[in-house]
Amino acid sequence: MMSYLILSGLALLGLFSLYWFVLRRNTFHQLNRWGLLFILFFSVLFPFLRLPVGVQDINLAATVIETSRDVIPPALTPGAVVWQSSRPEVSGKWLMTGIYLIGLLLLLVKMLLELFSIGRLIGSGRKVPHSTFTLVDTDTATPPLAFFHWIVINHSSHSPRQYEYILQHEQVHVRQWHTIDILFAELYVVVFWFHPLAWLLRREIKLNLEYLADQAVLGTGADRKTYQYSLLQLSVPDIRIRFTNHFNHSHLKTRINMMNCKRSSRLSFFNYLLFLPITLGLLLTLQPLNAQTASTVEDLNIDPGQSIYMKITGNMSEEEVNKIIKRVEETGVDFRGSKFEFNQKGQLSRASLNVKVANFNASVQSSGDGKSPMKEPVIFYLLREADDKLGVSVGLPSDLSPDHRRIFTKFNGLMIGHFSAD
């Protein structure tokens, strides 16, 4: 979970920086609306996105190897490093997870209570159906607001001119389904409450929706100064519901400045194309962080109980080795610093393997003249059925049980899953 939140937060930082520094002052409010929603959804989905690698795993049998968990391994052979998971019961990870879940729960409860208060407000008002919306006339001292197809107004609190502008403004929110944007933004803050940019993203989504409504009202021929004066003169108690669009929402100065600002040049449209390289850059540069965020073996991106068997031999090509390494890195294993040398025939001649998983950090190096194919295989393994035993070696590890050694003699390449030596 922590890996997911970290990657999502980094994606949010990358894309929202583009919006904040380049796009937010543009008058293309509809484009900004879709851009902000893209930032929201991309950051949510980013940890699950994968660029195609084309790796093929070798599968033997789908049974779990049964071995003793109390065997003391023999002396290790040179060039082999082994680690046994300690699995601490209490750690800082669980404390951080607990704090995060408490914050999420509190905000979720608050969100549900506010939705309930909206329902009560709508239910208590006098409803007047129209073709595209339902007007709710209320005696409650609340700002005018729109929620899905309901428009709530305290009719007696406004002059006829104000009432006309309010109705035009709120109808834009209804026609363009702005409530959905706000609900997505609120849910986003519930999940990413710890990230300051999540709150800023929510604010920008709401503010841009007000820009859209203001722009639509002025587009009907309404006098700009009279409309802005109505915004300033509208006086109601400062009671706001977060899941609705308010006619006199805060940031009035920002809204008025945007209404008075010169329309953006058509050339500014090309700034939105910057989403493409930034998105691709995030996919290419941040996804490898999946290999760096595993703090325990349990954090690896494989199904519970699955083991990893990796065996790289001298007859493999550079393409085959790269596919194997990339596939294992997708599980959360860090191979940074590893080097592979190939001879003129494209055969693997020397290998230096650096492995980091949780508290396990080891490296081995094969021997060779750099011309002939590597004689001994380079091996990495994670054995779930042997108490998360981790190891890396040159040649077949002698500390493994006979069953595990037998598995390594039956294949070259990579296997991830449940396997039997039979």
C-alpha positions as a Markdown table, in Angstrom:
| # | Residue | x | y | z |
|---|---|---|---|---|
| 1 | Met | 0.0 | 0.0 | 0.0 |
| 2 | Met | 2.8 | 2.4 | 0.9 |
| 3 | Ser | 4.4 | 1.7 | -2.5 |
| 4 | Tyr | 1.2 | 2.6 | -4.2 |
| 5 | Leu | 0.8 | 5.9 | -2.3 |
| 6 | Ile | 4.4 | 6.9 | -3.0 |
| 7 | Leu | 4.2 | 6.3 | -6.7 |
| 8 | Ser | 0.8 | 8.0 | -7.0 |
| 9 | Gly | 2.1 | 11.0 | -5.1 |
| 10 | Leu | 5.1 | 11.3 | -7.5 |
| 11 | Ala | 2.8 | 11.1 | -10.5 |
| 12 | Leu | 0.6 | 13.9 | -9.0 |
| 13 | Leu | 3.7 | 16.0 | -8.4 |
| 14 | Gly | 4.9 | 15.7 | -12.0 |
| 15 | Leu | 1.6 | 16.4 | -13.8 |
| 16 | Phe | 0.2 | 19.0 | -11.4 |
| 17 | Ser | 3.5 | 21.0 | -11.7 |
| 18 | Leu | 2.7 | 21.3 | -15.4 |
| 19 | Tyr | -0.8 | 22.6 | -14.7 |
| 20 | Trp | 0.3 | 25.0 | -11.9 |
| 21 | Phe | 3.2 | 26.7 | -13.8 |
| 22 | Val | 2.0 | 26.5 | -17.4 |
| 23 | Leu | -1.8 | 26.0 | -17.8 |
| 24 | Arg | -3.7 | 27.4 | -14.8 |
| 25 | Arg | -3.8 | 31.0 | -16.1 |
| 26 | Asn | -5.1 | 30.0 | -19.6 |
| 27 | Thr | -8.7 | 30.9 | -20.4 |
| 28 | Phe | -9.3 | 27.4 | -22.0 |
| 29 | His | -11.3 | 26.4 | -19.0 |
| 30 | Gln | -12.9 | 23.3 | -20.6 |
| 31 | Leu | -9.4 | 22.0 | -21.5 |
| 32 | Asn | -8.3 | 22.7 | -18.0 |
| 33 | Arg | -11.2 | 20.8 | -16.6 |
| 34 | Trp | -10.2 | 17.6 | -18.6 |
| 35 | Gly | -6.6 | 18.2 | -17.8 |
| 36 | Leu | -7.2 | 18.3 | -14.0 |
| 37 | Leu | -9.3 | 15.2 | -14.2 |
| 38 | Phe | -6.6 | 13.5 | -16.2 |
| 39 | Ile | -4.1 | 14.4 | -13.5 |
| 40 | Leu | -6.4 | 13.0 | -10.9 |
| 41 | Phe | -7.1 | 9.7 | -12.6 |
| 42 | Phe | -3.6 | 9.1 | -14.0 |
| 43 | Ser | -2.1 | 9.5 | -10.5 |
| 44 | Val | -4.6 | 7.0 | -9.1 |
| 45 | Leu | -3.9 | 4.4 | -11.9 |
| 46 | Phe | -0.2 | 5.1 | -12.4 |
| 47 | Pro | 1.1 | 2.4 | -10.0 |
| 48 | Phe | -0.9 | -0.2 | -11.9 |
| 49 | Leu | 0.3 | 0.9 | -15.4 |
| 50 | Arg | 3.0 | -1.2 | -17.1 |
| 51 | Leu | 4.9 | -0.6 | -20.3 |
| 52 | Pro | 5.0 | -3.9 | -22.3 |
| 53 | Val | 8.1 | -5.9 | -21.7 |
| 54 | Gly | 7.3 | -9.1 | -23.4 |
| 55 | Val | 8.7 | -11.5 | -20.8 |
| 56 | Gln | 7.8 | -15.2 | -21.0 |
| 57 | Asp | 8.0 | -17.2 | -17.8 |
| 58 | Ile | 8.9 | -20.9 | -17.8 |
| 59 | Asn | 6.4 | -22.9 | -15.8 |
| 60 | Leu | 7.1 | -26.4 | -14.5 |
| 61 | Ala | 4.5 | -27.7 | -12.0 |
| 62 | Ala | 1.8 | -25.9 | -10.0 |
| 63 | Thr | 2.5 | -27.6 | -6.7 |
| 64 | Val | 4.3 | -26.3 | -3.6 |
| 65 | Ile | 7.6 | -27.8 | -2.6 |
| 66 | Glu | 7.3 | -29.3 | 0.9 |
| 67 | Thr | 10.6 | -28.9 | 2.8 |
| 68 | Ser | 11.6 | -28.8 | 6.4 |
| 69 | Arg | 11.6 | -25.3 | 8.0 |
| 70 | Asp | 14.0 | -26.3 | 10.7 |
| 71 | Val | 17.0 | -27.5 | 8.7 |
| 72 | Ile | 20.3 | -25.8 | 9.5 |
| 73 | Pro | 22.0 | -25.0 | 6.1 |
| 74 | Pro | 25.5 | -26.4 | 5.5 |
| 75 | Ala | 28.5 | -24.2 | 5.1 |
| 76 | Leu | 28.1 | -21.8 | 2.1 |
| 77 | Thr | 30.1 | -22.3 | -1.0 |
| 78 | Pro | 32.3 | -19.4 | -2.2 |
| 79 | Gly | 30.4 | -16.9 | -4.2 |
| 80 | Ala | 27.0 | -17.6 | -2.5 |
| 81 | Val | 25.1 | -15.2 | -0.2 |
| 82 | Val | 22.0 | -16.3 | 1.7 |
| 83 | Trp | 19.6 | -14.4 | 4.0 |
| 84 | Gln | 16.6 | -15.5 | 6.1 |
| 85 | Ser | 13.7 | -13.2 | 6.7 |
| 86 | Ser | 13.3 | -12.0 | 10.3 |
| 87 | Arg | 9.7 | -10.7 | 9.9 |
| 88 | Pro | 9.6 | -8.2 | 12.8 |
| 89 | Glu | 6.1 | -8.1 | 14.4 |
| 90 | Val | 6.1 | -4.3 | 15.0 |
| 91 | Ser | 7.7 | -1.8 | 12.7 |
| 92 | Gly | 7.5 | 1.8 | 11.7 |
| 93 | Lys | 5.7 | 0.7 | 8.5 |
| 94 | Trp | 2.7 | -0.5 | 10.6 |
| 95 | Leu | 2.7 | 2.7 | 12.6 |
| 96 | Met | 2.6 | 4.8 | 9.4 |
| 97 | Thr | -0.1 | 2.6 | 7.9 |
| 98 | Gly | -2.2 | 3.0 | 11.1 |
| 99 | Ile | -1.9 | 6.8 | 11.1 |
| 100 | Tyr | -2.8 | 6.9 | 7.4 |
| 101 | Leu | -5.9 | 4.7 | 7.9 |
| 102 | Ile | -7.1 | 6.8 | 10.8 |
| 103 | Gly | -6.9 | 10.0 | 8.7 |
| 104 | Leu | -8.7 | 8.3 | 5.8 |
| 105 | Leu | -11.4 | 7.0 | 8.1 |
| 106 | Leu | -12.0 | 10.4 | 9.7 |
| 107 | Leu | -12.2 | 12.2 | 6.3 |
| 108 | Leu | -14.5 | 9.5 | 5.0 |
| 109 | Val | -16.9 | 9.8 | 7.9 |
| 110 | Lys | -16.9 | 13.6 | 7.5 |
| 111 | Met | -17.6 | 13.2 | 3.8 |
| 112 | Leu | -20.6 | 10.9 | 4.5 |
| 113 | Leu | -22.0 | 13.3 | 7.1 |
| 114 | Glu | -21.8 | 16.3 | 4.7 |
| 115 | Leu | -23.6 | 14.2 | 2.0 |
| 116 | Phe | -26.3 | 13.5 | 4.5 |
| 117 | Ser | -26.6 | 17.2 | 5.3 |
| 118 | Ile | -27.0 | 18.0 | 1.6 |
| 119 | Gly | -29.8 | 15.4 | 1.4 |
| 120 | Arg | -31.6 | 17.0 | 4.4 |
| 121 | Leu | -31.2 | 20.5 | 2.9 |
| 122 | Ile | -32.7 | 19.4 | -0.4 |
| 123 | Gly | -35.4 | 17.3 | 1.3 |
| 124 | Ser | -36.6 | 20.2 | 3.5 |
| 125 | Gly | -37.0 | 22.7 | 0.6 |
| 126 | Arg | -39.9 | 23.5 | -1.7 |
| 127 | Lys | -39.2 | 21.8 | -5.0 |
| 128 | Val | -40.1 | 23.3 | -8.4 |
| 129 | Pro | -39.3 | 21.0 | -11.3 |
| 130 | His | -37.9 | 22.5 | -14.6 |
| 131 | Ser | -37.0 | 20.8 | -17.8 |
| 132 | Thr | -33.3 | 20.4 | -17.0 |
| 133 | Phe | -33.1 | 21.0 | -13.2 |
| 134 | Thr | -35.1 | 21.0 | -10.1 |
| 135 | Leu | -35.3 | 24.3 | -8.1 |
| 136 | Val | -35.3 | 23.9 | -4.4 |
| 137 | Asp | -36.5 | 27.0 | -2.5 |
| 138 | Thr | -35.2 | 26.9 | 1.1 |
| 139 | Asp | -35.6 | 29.1 | 4.1 |
| 140 | Thr | -32.2 | 28.0 | 5.4 |
| 141 | Ala | -29.4 | 30.6 | 5.5 |
| 142 | Thr | -27.2 | 28.9 | 3.0 |
| 143 | Pro | -25.4 | 30.2 | -0.1 |
| 144 | Pro | -27.0 | 29.3 | -3.5 |
| 145 | Leu | -25.7 | 25.9 | -4.6 |
| 146 | Ala | -26.0 | 23.2 | -7.2 |
| 147 | Phe | -25.8 | 19.5 | -6.5 |
| 148 | Phe | -26.4 | 17.2 | -9.5 |
| 149 | His | -29.8 | 18.4 | -11.0 |
| 150 | Trp | -30.9 | 20.3 | -7.8 |
| 151 | Ile | -30.4 | 24.0 | -7.5 |
| 152 | Val | -30.9 | 25.3 | -3.9 |
| 153 | Ile | -31.6 | 29.0 | -3.4 |
| 154 | Asn | -33.0 | 31.1 | -0.6 |
| 155 | His | -35.3 | 33.2 | -2.9 |
| 156 | Ser | -36.1 | 35.8 | -0.3 |
| 157 | Ser | -32.4 | 36.7 | 0.3 |
| 158 | His | -31.7 | 38.1 | -3.2 |
| 159 | Ser | -32.8 | 40.9 | -5.5 |
| 160 | Pro | -34.4 | 40.0 | -8.9 |
| 161 | Arg | -31.2 | 40.8 | -10.7 |
| 162 | Gln | -29.1 | 38.7 | -8.4 |
| 163 | Tyr | -31.6 | 35.8 | -8.6 |
| 164 | Glu | -31.4 | 35.8 | -12.4 |
| 165 | Tyr | -27.6 | 35.7 | -12.4 |
| 166 | Ile | -27.6 | 33.0 | -9.7 |
| 167 | Leu | -30.0 | 30.8 | -11.7 |
| 168 | Gln | -27.9 | 31.2 | -14.9 |
| 169 | His | -24.7 | 30.4 | -13.0 |
| 170 | Glu | -26.0 | 27.3 | -11.2 |
| 171 | Gln | -27.7 | 25.9 | -14.4 |
| 172 | Val | -24.2 | 25.8 | -16.0 |
| 173 | His | -23.0 | 23.6 | -13.1 |
| 174 | Val | -26.1 | 21.3 | -13.6 |
| 175 | Arg | -25.8 | 21.1 | -17.4 |
| 176 | Gln | -22.1 | 20.2 | -17.3 |
| 177 | Trp | -22.4 | 17.8 | -14.4 |
| 178 | His | -19.8 | 19.6 | -12.3 |
| 179 | Thr | -20.9 | 17.8 | -9.2 |
| 180 | Ile | -19.2 | 14.6 | -10.5 |
| 181 | Asp | -15.9 | 16.5 | -10.7 |
| 182 | Ile | -16.2 | 17.7 | -7.1 |
| 183 | Leu | -17.1 | 14.2 | -5.8 |
| 184 | Phe | -14.0 | 12.7 | -7.5 |
| 185 | Ala | -11.9 | 15.5 | -6.0 |
| 186 | Glu | -13.3 | 15.0 | -2.5 |
| 187 | Leu | -12.7 | 11.2 | -2.7 |
| 188 | Tyr | -9.2 | 11.9 | -4.0 |
| 189 | Val | -8.5 | 14.0 | -0.9 |
| 190 | Val | -9.9 | 11.3 | 1.4 |
| 191 | Val | -7.4 | 8.8 | -0.1 |
| 192 | Phe | -4.4 | 11.2 | -0.4 |
| 193 | Trp | -5.0 | 13.4 | 2.6 |
| 194 | Phe | -1.4 | 13.4 | 3.5 |
| 195 | His | -0.3 | 15.0 | 0.2 |
| 196 | Pro | -0.5 | 18.8 | 0.1 |
| 197 | Leu | -0.9 | 18.8 | -3.7 |
| 198 | Ala | -4.1 | 16.7 | -3.3 |
| 199 | Trp | -5.7 | 19.5 | -1.5 |
| 200 | Leu | -4.4 | 22.0 | -4.0 |
| 201 | Leu | -5.7 | 19.9 | -6.9 |
| 202 | Arg | -9.2 | 19.8 | -5.3 |
| 203 | Arg | -9.2 | 23.6 | -4.9 |
| 204 | Glu | -8.1 | 24.1 | -8.6 |
| 205 | Ile | -10.8 | 21.7 | -9.8 |
| 206 | Lys | -13.5 | 23.6 | -7.9 |
| 207 | Leu | -12.1 | 27.0 | -9.0 |
| 208 | Asn | -11.9 | 26.0 | -12.6 |
| 209 | Leu | -15.6 | 24.9 | -12.5 |
| 210 | Glu | -16.5 | 28.4 | -11.3 |
| 211 | Tyr | -14.5 | 29.9 | -14.2 |
| 212 | Leu | -16.6 | 27.8 | -16.6 |
| 213 | Ala | -19.9 | 28.9 | -15.1 |
| 214 | Asp | -18.8 | 32.6 | -15.1 |
| 215 | Gln | -17.6 | 32.3 | -18.7 |
| 216 | Ala | -21.0 | 30.8 | -19.7 |
| 217 | Val | -23.0 | 33.5 | -18.0 |
| 218 | Leu | -21.0 | 36.3 | -19.6 |
| 219 | Gly | -21.4 | 34.4 | -22.9 |
| 220 | Thr | -25.2 | 34.9 | -22.7 |
| 221 | Gly | -24.7 | 38.7 | -23.0 |
| 222 | Ala | -24.7 | 39.6 | -19.3 |
| 223 | Asp | -23.0 | 42.8 | -18.4 |
| 224 | Arg | -19.5 | 42.0 | -17.0 |
| 225 | Lys | -19.4 | 44.7 | -14.4 |
| 226 | Thr | -23.0 | 44.2 | -13.2 |
| 227 | Tyr | -22.4 | 40.5 | -12.9 |
| 228 | Gln | -19.1 | 41.0 | -10.9 |
| 229 | Tyr | -20.9 | 43.5 | -8.7 |
| 230 | Ser | -23.5 | 41.0 | -7.9 |
| 231 | Leu | -20.8 | 38.5 | -6.8 |
| 232 | Leu | -19.4 | 41.1 | -4.5 |
| 233 | Gln | -22.7 | 42.3 | -3.1 |
| 234 | Leu | -24.2 | 38.8 | -2.5 |
| 235 | Ser | -24.2 | 38.6 | 1.3 |
| 236 | Val | -24.9 | 35.3 | 3.0 |
| 237 | Pro | -23.5 | 33.6 | 6.1 |
| 238 | Asp | -20.2 | 31.8 | 5.5 |
| 239 | Ile | -21.8 | 28.3 | 5.5 |
| 240 | Arg | -20.5 | 26.1 | 2.7 |
| 241 | Ile | -20.9 | 22.5 | 1.8 |
| 242 | Arg | -17.9 | 21.0 | 0.1 |
| 243 | Phe | -19.7 | 18.8 | -2.4 |
| 244 | Thr | -21.7 | 21.5 | -4.1 |
| 245 | Asn | -21.0 | 24.5 | -6.4 |
| 246 | His | -21.6 | 27.8 | -4.7 |
| 247 | Phe | -22.5 | 31.0 | -6.6 |
| 248 | Asn | -20.5 | 33.2 | -4.2 |
| 249 | His | -17.7 | 30.7 | -3.5 |
| 250 | Ser | -14.4 | 32.0 | -2.1 |
| 251 | His | -11.6 | 33.2 | -4.4 |
| 252 | Leu | -13.8 | 36.0 | -5.7 |
| 253 | Lys | -10.8 | 38.1 | -6.5 |
| 254 | Thr | -9.3 | 35.3 | -8.5 |
| 255 | Arg | -12.5 | 34.7 | -10.4 |
| 256 | Ile | -13.0 | 38.4 | -11.2 |
| 257 | Asn | -9.4 | 38.7 | -12.4 |
| 258 | Met | -10.0 | 35.7 | -14.7 |
| 259 | Met | -13.1 | 37.3 | -16.1 |
| 260 | Asn | -11.2 | 40.5 | -16.9 |
| 261 | Cys | -8.2 | 38.7 | -18.3 |
| 262 | Lys | -7.4 | 38.7 | -22.0 |
| 263 | Arg | -8.4 | 35.5 | -23.9 |
| 264 | Ser | -5.4 | 33.2 | -24.2 |
| 265 | Ser | -3.7 | 32.9 | -27.6 |
| 266 | Arg | -4.5 | 29.9 | -29.8 |
| 267 | Leu | -0.8 | 29.1 | -29.6 |
| 268 | Ser | -1.3 | 28.4 | -25.9 |
| 269 | Phe | -3.3 | 25.3 | -26.9 |
| 270 | Phe | -0.1 | 23.6 | -27.8 |
| 271 | Asn | 1.0 | 23.8 | -24.1 |
| 272 | Tyr | -1.5 | 21.0 | -23.4 |
| 273 | Leu | 0.5 | 18.7 | -25.6 |
| 274 | Leu | 3.1 | 18.7 | -22.8 |
| 275 | Phe | 1.0 | 16.2 | -21.0 |
| 276 | Leu | 2.2 | 13.6 | -23.5 |
| 277 | Pro | 6.0 | 13.7 | -22.8 |
| 278 | Ile | 5.5 | 14.2 | -19.1 |
| 279 | Thr | 3.2 | 11.2 | -18.9 |
| 280 | Leu | 5.6 | 9.1 | -20.9 |
| 281 | Gly | 8.5 | 10.3 | -18.8 |
| 282 | Leu | 6.7 | 9.3 | -15.6 |
| 283 | Leu | 6.1 | 5.8 | -17.1 |
| 284 | Leu | 9.7 | 5.4 | -18.1 |
| 285 | Thr | 11.4 | 6.9 | -15.0 |
| 286 | Leu | 9.2 | 6.3 | -12.0 |
| 287 | Gln | 8.0 | 2.8 | -12.6 |
| 288 | Pro | 11.4 | 1.3 | -11.7 |
| 289 | Leu | 10.8 | 2.7 | -8.2 |
| 290 | Asn | 8.6 | -0.4 | -7.8 |
| 291 | Ala | 12.0 | -2.1 | -7.4 |
| 292 | Gln | 13.1 | 0.2 | -4.6 |
| 293 | Thr | 10.0 | 0.5 | -2.4 |
| 294 | Ala | 9.8 | -3.0 | -1.0 |
| 295 | Ser | 10.7 | -2.7 | 2.7 |
| 296 | Thr | 9.9 | -6.3 | 3.5 |
| 297 | Val | 9.7 | -9.5 | 1.5 |
| 298 | Glu | 5.9 | -9.3 | 1.9 |
| 299 | Asp | 5.9 | -6.0 | -0.1 |
| 300 | Leu | 7.0 | -7.8 | -3.3 |
| 301 | Asn | 4.6 | -7.6 | -6.2 |
| 302 | Ile | 3.9 | -11.3 | -6.5 |
| 303 | Asp | 1.1 | -13.5 | -5.3 |
| 304 | Pro | 1.3 | -14.8 | -1.7 |
| 305 | Gly | 3.3 | -18.0 | -1.5 |
| 306 | Gln | 5.0 | -17.6 | -4.9 |
| 307 | Ser | 8.7 | -18.2 | -5.2 |
| 308 | Ile | 11.2 | -16.7 | -7.6 |
| 309 | Tyr | 13.9 | -18.9 | -9.4 |
| 310 | Met | 16.3 | -17.0 | -11.7 |
| 311 | Lys | 19.1 | -18.7 | -13.5 |
| 312 | Ile | 21.1 | -16.8 | -16.1 |
| 313 | Thr | 23.5 | -18.9 | -18.2 |
| 314 | Gly | 26.3 | -18.2 | -20.7 |
| 315 | Asn | 24.3 | -19.2 | -23.7 |
| 316 | Met | 21.8 | -16.4 | -23.2 |
| 317 | Ser | 21.6 | -13.3 | -25.4 |
| 318 | Glu | 21.6 | -9.7 | -24.2 |
| 319 | Glu | 17.9 | -9.5 | -25.1 |
| 320 | Glu | 17.0 | -12.6 | -23.0 |
| 321 | Val | 19.0 | -11.4 | -20.0 |
| 322 | Asn | 17.4 | -8.0 | -20.1 |
| 323 | Lys | 13.9 | -9.5 | -20.3 |
| 324 | Ile | 14.6 | -11.7 | -17.2 |
| 325 | Ile | 16.1 | -8.8 | -15.2 |
| 326 | Lys | 13.2 | -6.5 | -16.1 |
| 327 | Arg | 10.6 | -9.1 | -15.2 |
| 328 | Val | 12.1 | -9.7 | -11.7 |
| 329 | Glu | 12.5 | -5.9 | -11.1 |
| 330 | Glu | 8.7 | -5.6 | -11.6 |
| 331 | Thr | 8.3 | -7.8 | -8.5 |
| 332 | Gly | 10.2 | -5.2 | -6.4 |
| 333 | Val | 13.7 | -6.7 | -6.5 |
| 334 | Asp | 16.4 | -4.1 | -7.1 |
| 335 | Phe | 19.2 | -5.0 | -9.5 |
| 336 | Arg | 20.8 | -1.6 | -9.8 |
| 337 | Gly | 24.6 | -1.8 | -10.3 |
| 338 | Ser | 24.5 | -5.2 | -12.0 |
| 339 | Lys | 26.6 | -5.6 | -15.2 |
| 340 | Phe | 26.5 | -8.1 | -18.0 |
| 341 | Glu | 29.2 | -8.5 | -20.7 |
| 342 | Phe | 28.7 | -10.2 | -24.0 |
| 343 | Asn | 31.2 | -11.6 | -26.5 |
| 344 | Gln | 31.3 | -11.0 | -30.2 |
| 345 | Lys | 28.9 | -13.9 | -30.8 |
| 346 | Gly | 26.4 | -12.3 | -28.5 |
| 347 | Gln | 26.9 | -14.8 | -25.7 |
| 348 | Leu | 27.1 | -13.8 | -22.0 |
| 349 | Ser | 30.7 | -13.9 | -21.0 |
| 350 | Arg | 30.8 | -12.2 | -17.6 |
| 351 | Ala | 28.2 | -11.2 | -15.0 |
| 352 | Ser | 28.2 | -9.0 | -11.9 |
| 353 | Leu | 24.9 | -9.3 | -10.1 |
| 354 | Asn | 23.9 | -6.9 | -7.3 |
| 355 | Val | 20.7 | -7.7 | -5.5 |
| 356 | Lys | 18.7 | -5.7 | -2.9 |
| 357 | Val | 15.5 | -6.9 | -1.4 |
| 358 | Ala | 14.3 | -5.6 | 2.0 |
| 359 | Asn | 17.2 | -6.0 | 4.4 |
| 360 | Phe | 19.1 | -8.3 | 1.9 |
| 361 | Asn | 21.8 | -6.7 | 0.0 |
| 362 | Ala | 24.5 | -8.8 | -1.8 |
| 363 | Ser | 26.5 | -9.1 | -4.9 |
| 364 | Val | 28.4 | -11.9 | -6.8 |
| 365 | Gln | 30.6 | -11.9 | -9.8 |
| 366 | Ser | 31.3 | -14.6 | -12.3 |
| 367 | Ser | 34.8 | -15.5 | -13.6 |
| 368 | Gly | 35.8 | -15.6 | -17.2 |
| 369 | Asp | 38.0 | -14.2 | -19.9 |
| 370 | Gly | 35.3 | -12.1 | -21.5 |
| 371 | Lys | 35.5 | -14.1 | -24.8 |
| 372 | Ser | 34.1 | -17.5 | -24.0 |
| 373 | Pro | 30.6 | -18.0 | -22.7 |
| 374 | Met | 30.2 | -17.9 | -18.9 |
| 375 | Lys | 30.6 | -21.4 | -17.5 |
| 376 | Glu | 28.8 | -21.2 | -14.2 |
| 377 | Pro | 25.2 | -19.8 | -14.1 |
| 378 | Val | 24.4 | -16.7 | -12.0 |
| 379 | Ile | 21.5 | -17.6 | -9.7 |
| 380 | Phe | 19.0 | -15.6 | -7.6 |
| 381 | Tyr | 16.1 | -17.1 | -5.6 |
| 382 | Leu | 13.4 | -16.3 | -3.1 |
| 383 | Leu | 11.9 | -19.4 | -1.6 |
| 384 | Arg | 8.5 | -18.6 | 0.1 |
| 385 | Glu | 8.1 | -22.2 | 1.2 |
| 386 | Ala | 11.4 | -22.0 | 3.1 |
| 387 | Asp | 10.6 | -19.0 | 5.3 |
| 388 | Asp | 11.3 | -16.4 | 2.6 |
| 389 | Lys | 14.9 | -17.6 | 2.1 |
| 390 | Leu | 16.8 | -15.3 | -0.2 |
| 391 | Gly | 20.1 | -16.0 | -2.0 |
| 392 | Val | 22.4 | -15.1 | -4.8 |
| 393 | Ser | 25.3 | -17.2 | -6.1 |
| 394 | Val | 27.6 | -18.2 | -9.0 |
| 395 | Gly | 26.9 | -21.8 | -9.7 |
| 396 | Leu | 24.3 | -24.1 | -8.0 |
| 397 | Pro | 24.0 | -23.1 | -4.3 |
| 398 | Ser | 25.0 | -26.1 | -2.1 |
| 399 | Asp | 23.0 | -24.7 | 0.9 |
| 400 | Leu | 19.7 | -25.4 | -0.8 |
| 401 | Ser | 17.7 | -28.6 | -0.1 |
| 402 | Pro | 17.9 | -31.4 | -2.7 |
| 403 | Asp | 14.5 | -30.6 | -4.0 |
| 404 | His | 15.3 | -26.9 | -4.6 |
| 405 | Arg | 18.6 | -27.8 | -6.2 |
| 406 | Arg | 16.8 | -30.3 | -8.5 |
| 407 | Ile | 14.5 | -27.5 | -9.7 |
| 408 | Phe | 17.5 | -25.4 | -10.8 |
| 409 | Thr | 18.8 | -28.3 | -12.8 |
| 410 | Lys | 15.6 | -28.5 | -14.8 |
| 411 | Phe | 15.5 | -25.1 | -16.5 |
| 412 | Asn | 17.4 | -22.0 | -17.6 |
| 413 | Gly | 15.8 | -18.6 | -17.3 |
| 414 | Leu | 13.1 | -17.4 | -14.9 |
| 415 | Met | 10.2 | -19.0 | -13.0 |
| 416 | Ile | 7.8 | -17.3 | -10.7 |
| 417 | Gly | 5.1 | -19.3 | -9.0 |
| 418 | His | 4.7 | -22.7 | -7.1 |
| 419 | Phe | 6.9 | -25.4 | -8.4 |
| 420 | Ser | 7.7 | -29.1 | -7.8 |
| 421 | Ala | 11.0 | -30.9 | -8.5 |
| 422 | Asp | 9.1 | -33.8 | -10.0 |
